[in-house]
Short mmCIF file of C-alpha atoms in Angstrom, two decimals:
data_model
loop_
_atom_site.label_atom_id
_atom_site.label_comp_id
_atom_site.label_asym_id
_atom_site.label_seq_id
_atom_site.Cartn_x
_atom_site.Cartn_y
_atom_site.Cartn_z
CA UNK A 215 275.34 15.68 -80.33
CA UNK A 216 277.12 15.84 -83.82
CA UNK A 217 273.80 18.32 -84.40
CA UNK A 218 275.43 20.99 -81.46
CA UNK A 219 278.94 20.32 -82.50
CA UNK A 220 279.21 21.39 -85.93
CA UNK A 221 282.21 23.65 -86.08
CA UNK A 222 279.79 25.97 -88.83
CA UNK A 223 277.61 27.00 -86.37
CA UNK A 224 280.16 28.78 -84.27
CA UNK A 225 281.62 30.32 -87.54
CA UNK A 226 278.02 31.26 -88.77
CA UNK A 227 277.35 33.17 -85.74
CA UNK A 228 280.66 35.00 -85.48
CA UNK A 229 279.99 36.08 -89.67
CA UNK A 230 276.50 37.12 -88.44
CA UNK A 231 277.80 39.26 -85.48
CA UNK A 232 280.59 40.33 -87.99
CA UNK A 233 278.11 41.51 -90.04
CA UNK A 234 275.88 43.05 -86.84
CA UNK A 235 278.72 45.03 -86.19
CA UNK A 236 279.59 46.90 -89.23
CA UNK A 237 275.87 47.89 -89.69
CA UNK A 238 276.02 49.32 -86.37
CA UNK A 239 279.25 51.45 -86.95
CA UNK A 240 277.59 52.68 -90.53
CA UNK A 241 275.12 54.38 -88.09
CA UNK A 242 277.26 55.35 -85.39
CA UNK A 243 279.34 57.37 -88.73
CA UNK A 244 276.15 58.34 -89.66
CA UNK A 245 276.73 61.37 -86.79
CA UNK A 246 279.93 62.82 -88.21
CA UNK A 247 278.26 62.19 -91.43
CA UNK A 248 275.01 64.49 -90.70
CA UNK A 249 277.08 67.09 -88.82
CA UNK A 250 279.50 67.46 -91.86
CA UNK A 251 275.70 68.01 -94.07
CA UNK A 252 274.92 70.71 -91.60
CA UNK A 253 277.65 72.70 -91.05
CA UNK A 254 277.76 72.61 -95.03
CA UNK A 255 274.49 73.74 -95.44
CA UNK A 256 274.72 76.69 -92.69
CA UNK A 257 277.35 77.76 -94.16
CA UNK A 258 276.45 77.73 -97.61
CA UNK A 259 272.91 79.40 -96.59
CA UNK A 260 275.03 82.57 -95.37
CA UNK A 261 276.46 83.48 -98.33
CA UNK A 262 275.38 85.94 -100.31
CA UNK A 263 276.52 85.38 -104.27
CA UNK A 264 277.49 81.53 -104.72
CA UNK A 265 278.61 80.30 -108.43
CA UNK A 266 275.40 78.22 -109.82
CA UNK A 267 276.53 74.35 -108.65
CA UNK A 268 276.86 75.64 -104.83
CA UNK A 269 274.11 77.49 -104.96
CA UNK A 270 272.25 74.43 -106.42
CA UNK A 271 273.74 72.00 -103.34
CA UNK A 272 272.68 74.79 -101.16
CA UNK A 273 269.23 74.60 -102.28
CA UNK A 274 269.38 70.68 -102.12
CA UNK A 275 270.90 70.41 -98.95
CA UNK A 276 268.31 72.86 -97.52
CA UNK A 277 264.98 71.58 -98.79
CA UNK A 278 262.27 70.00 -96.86
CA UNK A 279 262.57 66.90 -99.42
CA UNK A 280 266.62 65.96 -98.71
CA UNK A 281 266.00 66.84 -95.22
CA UNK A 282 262.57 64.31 -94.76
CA UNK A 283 264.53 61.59 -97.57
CA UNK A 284 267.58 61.50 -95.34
CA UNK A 285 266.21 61.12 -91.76
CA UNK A 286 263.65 58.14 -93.68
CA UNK A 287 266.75 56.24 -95.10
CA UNK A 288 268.94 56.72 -91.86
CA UNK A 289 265.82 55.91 -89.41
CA UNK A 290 265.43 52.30 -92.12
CA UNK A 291 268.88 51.82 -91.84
CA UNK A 292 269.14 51.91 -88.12
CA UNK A 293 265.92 49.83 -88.21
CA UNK A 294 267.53 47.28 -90.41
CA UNK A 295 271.53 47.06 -88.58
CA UNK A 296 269.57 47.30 -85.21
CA UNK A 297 267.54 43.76 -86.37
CA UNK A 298 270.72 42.20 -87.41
CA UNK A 299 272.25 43.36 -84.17
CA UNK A 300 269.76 41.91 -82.49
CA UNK A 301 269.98 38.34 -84.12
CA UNK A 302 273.62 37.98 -83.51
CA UNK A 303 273.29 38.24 -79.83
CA UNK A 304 272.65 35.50 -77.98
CA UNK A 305 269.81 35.57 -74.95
CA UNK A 306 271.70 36.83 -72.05
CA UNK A 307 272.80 39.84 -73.96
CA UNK A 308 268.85 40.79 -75.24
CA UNK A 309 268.17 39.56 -71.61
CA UNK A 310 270.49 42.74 -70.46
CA UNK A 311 268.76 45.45 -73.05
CA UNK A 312 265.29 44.07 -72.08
CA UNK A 313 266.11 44.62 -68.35
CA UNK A 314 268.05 48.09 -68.94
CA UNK A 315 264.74 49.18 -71.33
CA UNK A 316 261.78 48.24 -68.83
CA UNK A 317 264.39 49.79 -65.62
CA UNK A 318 266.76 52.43 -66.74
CA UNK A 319 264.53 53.67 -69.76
CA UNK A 320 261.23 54.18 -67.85
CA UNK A 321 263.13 55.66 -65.02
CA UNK A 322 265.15 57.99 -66.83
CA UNK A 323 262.57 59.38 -69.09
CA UNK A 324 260.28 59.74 -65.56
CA UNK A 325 263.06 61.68 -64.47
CA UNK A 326 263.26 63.54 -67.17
CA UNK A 327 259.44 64.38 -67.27
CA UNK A 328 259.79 65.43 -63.69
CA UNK A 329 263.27 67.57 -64.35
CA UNK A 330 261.08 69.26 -67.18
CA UNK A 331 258.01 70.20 -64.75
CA UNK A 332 260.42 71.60 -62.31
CA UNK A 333 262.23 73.84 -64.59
CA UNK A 334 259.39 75.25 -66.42
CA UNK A 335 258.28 76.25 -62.68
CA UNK A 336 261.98 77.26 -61.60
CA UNK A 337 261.55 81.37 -62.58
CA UNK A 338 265.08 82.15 -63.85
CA UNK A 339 265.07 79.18 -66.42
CA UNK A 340 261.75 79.63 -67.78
CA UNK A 341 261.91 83.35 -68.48
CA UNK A 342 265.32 83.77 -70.03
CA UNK A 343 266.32 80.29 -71.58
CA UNK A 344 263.70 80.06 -73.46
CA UNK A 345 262.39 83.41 -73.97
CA UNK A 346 260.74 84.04 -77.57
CA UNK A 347 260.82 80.34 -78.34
CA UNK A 348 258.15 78.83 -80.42
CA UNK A 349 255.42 76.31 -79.22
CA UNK A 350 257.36 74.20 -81.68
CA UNK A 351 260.88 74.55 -80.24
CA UNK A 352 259.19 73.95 -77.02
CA UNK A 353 257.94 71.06 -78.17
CA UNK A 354 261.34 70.12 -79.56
CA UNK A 355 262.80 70.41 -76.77
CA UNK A 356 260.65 68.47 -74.55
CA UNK A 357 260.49 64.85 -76.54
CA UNK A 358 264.56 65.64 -77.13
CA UNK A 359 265.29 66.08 -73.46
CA UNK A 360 262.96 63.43 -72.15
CA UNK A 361 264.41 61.11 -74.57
CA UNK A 362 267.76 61.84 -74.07
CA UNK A 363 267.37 61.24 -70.50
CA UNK A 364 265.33 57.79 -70.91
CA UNK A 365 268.55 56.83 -72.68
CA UNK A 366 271.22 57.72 -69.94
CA UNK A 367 269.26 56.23 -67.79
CA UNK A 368 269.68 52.86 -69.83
CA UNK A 369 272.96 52.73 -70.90
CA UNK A 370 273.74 53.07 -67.31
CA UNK A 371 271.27 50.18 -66.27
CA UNK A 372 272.99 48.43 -69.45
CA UNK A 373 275.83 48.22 -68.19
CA UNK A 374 274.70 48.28 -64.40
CA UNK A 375 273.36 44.52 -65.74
CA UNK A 376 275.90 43.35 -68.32
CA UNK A 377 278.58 44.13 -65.29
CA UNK A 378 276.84 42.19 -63.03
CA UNK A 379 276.26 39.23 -65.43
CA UNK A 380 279.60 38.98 -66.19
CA UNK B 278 268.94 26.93 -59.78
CA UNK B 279 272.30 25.50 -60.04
CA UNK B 280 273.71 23.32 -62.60
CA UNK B 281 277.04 20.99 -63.18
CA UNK B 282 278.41 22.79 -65.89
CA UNK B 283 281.66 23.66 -64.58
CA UNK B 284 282.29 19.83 -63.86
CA UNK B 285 280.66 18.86 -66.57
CA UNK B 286 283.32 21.13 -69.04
CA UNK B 287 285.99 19.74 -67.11
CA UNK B 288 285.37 16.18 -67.68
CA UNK B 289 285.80 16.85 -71.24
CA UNK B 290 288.44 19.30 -70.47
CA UNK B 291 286.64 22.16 -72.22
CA UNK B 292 287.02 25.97 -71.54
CA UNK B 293 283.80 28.23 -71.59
CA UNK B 294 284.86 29.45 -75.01
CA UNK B 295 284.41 25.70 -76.34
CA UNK B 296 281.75 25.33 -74.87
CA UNK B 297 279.91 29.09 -76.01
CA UNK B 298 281.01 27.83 -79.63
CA UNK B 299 279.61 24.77 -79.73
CA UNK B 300 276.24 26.73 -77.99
CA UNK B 301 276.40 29.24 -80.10
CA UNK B 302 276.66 31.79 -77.68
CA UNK B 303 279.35 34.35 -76.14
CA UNK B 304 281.67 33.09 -73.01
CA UNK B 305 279.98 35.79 -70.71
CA UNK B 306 276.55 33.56 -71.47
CA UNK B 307 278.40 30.24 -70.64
CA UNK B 308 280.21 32.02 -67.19
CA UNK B 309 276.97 33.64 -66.58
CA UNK B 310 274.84 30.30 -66.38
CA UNK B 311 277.70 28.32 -64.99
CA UNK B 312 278.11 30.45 -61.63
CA UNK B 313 274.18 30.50 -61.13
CA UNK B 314 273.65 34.59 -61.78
CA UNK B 315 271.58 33.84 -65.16
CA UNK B 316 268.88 31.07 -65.70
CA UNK B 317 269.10 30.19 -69.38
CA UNK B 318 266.13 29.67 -71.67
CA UNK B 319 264.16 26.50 -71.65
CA UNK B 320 265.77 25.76 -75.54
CA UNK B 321 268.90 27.14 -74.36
CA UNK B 322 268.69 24.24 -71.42
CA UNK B 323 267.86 21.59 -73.68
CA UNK B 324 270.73 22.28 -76.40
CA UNK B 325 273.24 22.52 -72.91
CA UNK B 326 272.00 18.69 -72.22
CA UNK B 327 272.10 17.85 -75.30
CA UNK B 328 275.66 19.34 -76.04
CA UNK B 329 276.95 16.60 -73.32
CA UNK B 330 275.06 13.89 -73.97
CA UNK B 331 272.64 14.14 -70.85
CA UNK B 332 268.91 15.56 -70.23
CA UNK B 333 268.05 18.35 -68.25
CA UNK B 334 267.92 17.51 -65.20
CA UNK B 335 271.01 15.94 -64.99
CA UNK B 336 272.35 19.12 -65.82
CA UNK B 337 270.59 21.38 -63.75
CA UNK B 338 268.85 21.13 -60.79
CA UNK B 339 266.82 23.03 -58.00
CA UNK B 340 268.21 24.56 -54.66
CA UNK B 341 266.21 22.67 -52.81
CA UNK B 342 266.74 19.39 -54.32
CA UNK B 343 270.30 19.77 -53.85
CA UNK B 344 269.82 20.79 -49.87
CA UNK B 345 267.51 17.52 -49.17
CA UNK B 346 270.28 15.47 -50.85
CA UNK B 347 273.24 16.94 -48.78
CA UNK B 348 270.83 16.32 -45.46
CA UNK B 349 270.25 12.62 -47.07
#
């Protein structure tokens, strides 16, 4: 029993959710972080004569190198705080994402698919919203929407199950 | 299933948290598994007995054990 009962173990898993946690927030600031980036950038792209250190962060901020390099070290560092999150949560809380994944995500993004199929057949929508958009953009759009979708659909079955857990 | 948890933790006079910390896992887990709407994991089961000094099944037992020994 003495094995069960050490007092560390409790205090080891509270430092690892601790620790879960923080990682978690970095990428939830992350957002701000990126918007801040953009709206820099967009701005400094529209004007005309900048002094030579702007127009050097403009040229940083804008090129397909900073742009690939930052979505690669966000994407490993939501990979890596997402694996520590994971960890410090104990069954019946993976239990709950596993449940809210296989139910809410499927469903959602199935929704979504089927929302998308309607509206590219609904006339008004399909003519004006996205008239003189790119195969790209249309692309874009698609995985964006579907995905978005998938995850409403399970954050609400997330916390349809954690609710009913509880 | 159902288990004995809640007199179990009583006997010793422990609340859920004591019980979650010495576990390992949140309060929610313990309430969860004590009023029957989550079956924990087969280690998860084990450490429970072993937390009280008991095995599994004296710890947790099947529906319909339980309603052939109320009709014994």
């Amino acid at each position: 029993v003495s094995e069960v009962l050490e007092p560390s173990a409790a205090e080891r898993n509270r430092r690892r959710r601790g620790w879960a946690a923080t990682m978690m927030w970095m990428v939830v600031l992350a957002a701000p972080v990126g918007l801040t980036i953009g709206f820099v950038s967009g701005y400094l792209g529209e004007q005309a004569d900048l002094p030579g250190p702007l127009a050097l962060l403009r040229d940083v901020l804008q090129s397909p190198v900073f742009f690939v390099g930052l979505f690669a070290a966000l994407m490993a560092w939501a990979l890596a705080a997402t694996l520590a999150y994971w960890r410090a949560i104990d069954e019946l809380a993976r239990e709950a994402h596993k449940r809210a994944w296989f139910w809410g995500g499927s469903l959602g993004m199935g929704a979504g698919l089927i929302a998308l199929l309607i509206g590219s057949e609904f006339e008004p929508l399909a003519s004006t919203t996205f008239a003189g958009a790119s195969a790209l953009e249309h692309m874009l759009f698609g995985g964006v929407f579907i995905y978005g979708i998938g995850l409403i659909g399970y954050l609400l079955a997330w916390a349809f199950v954690w609710w009913r857990a509880r | 299933m159902r288990n004995r948890l809640r007199v179990l933790r009583a006997e010793r006079e422990w609340s859920q948290a004591d019980l979650a910390d010495r576990l390992g896992v949140s309060r929610q887990t313990v309430n969860a598994i004590e009023v029957g709407k989550y079956d924990p994991s087969l280690p998860l089961a084990f450490k429970l007995a072993k937390v009280f000094g008991l095995t599994i099944e004296q710890v947790f037992f099947d529906d319909d054990d339980a309603m052939k020994e109320a009709a014994e």
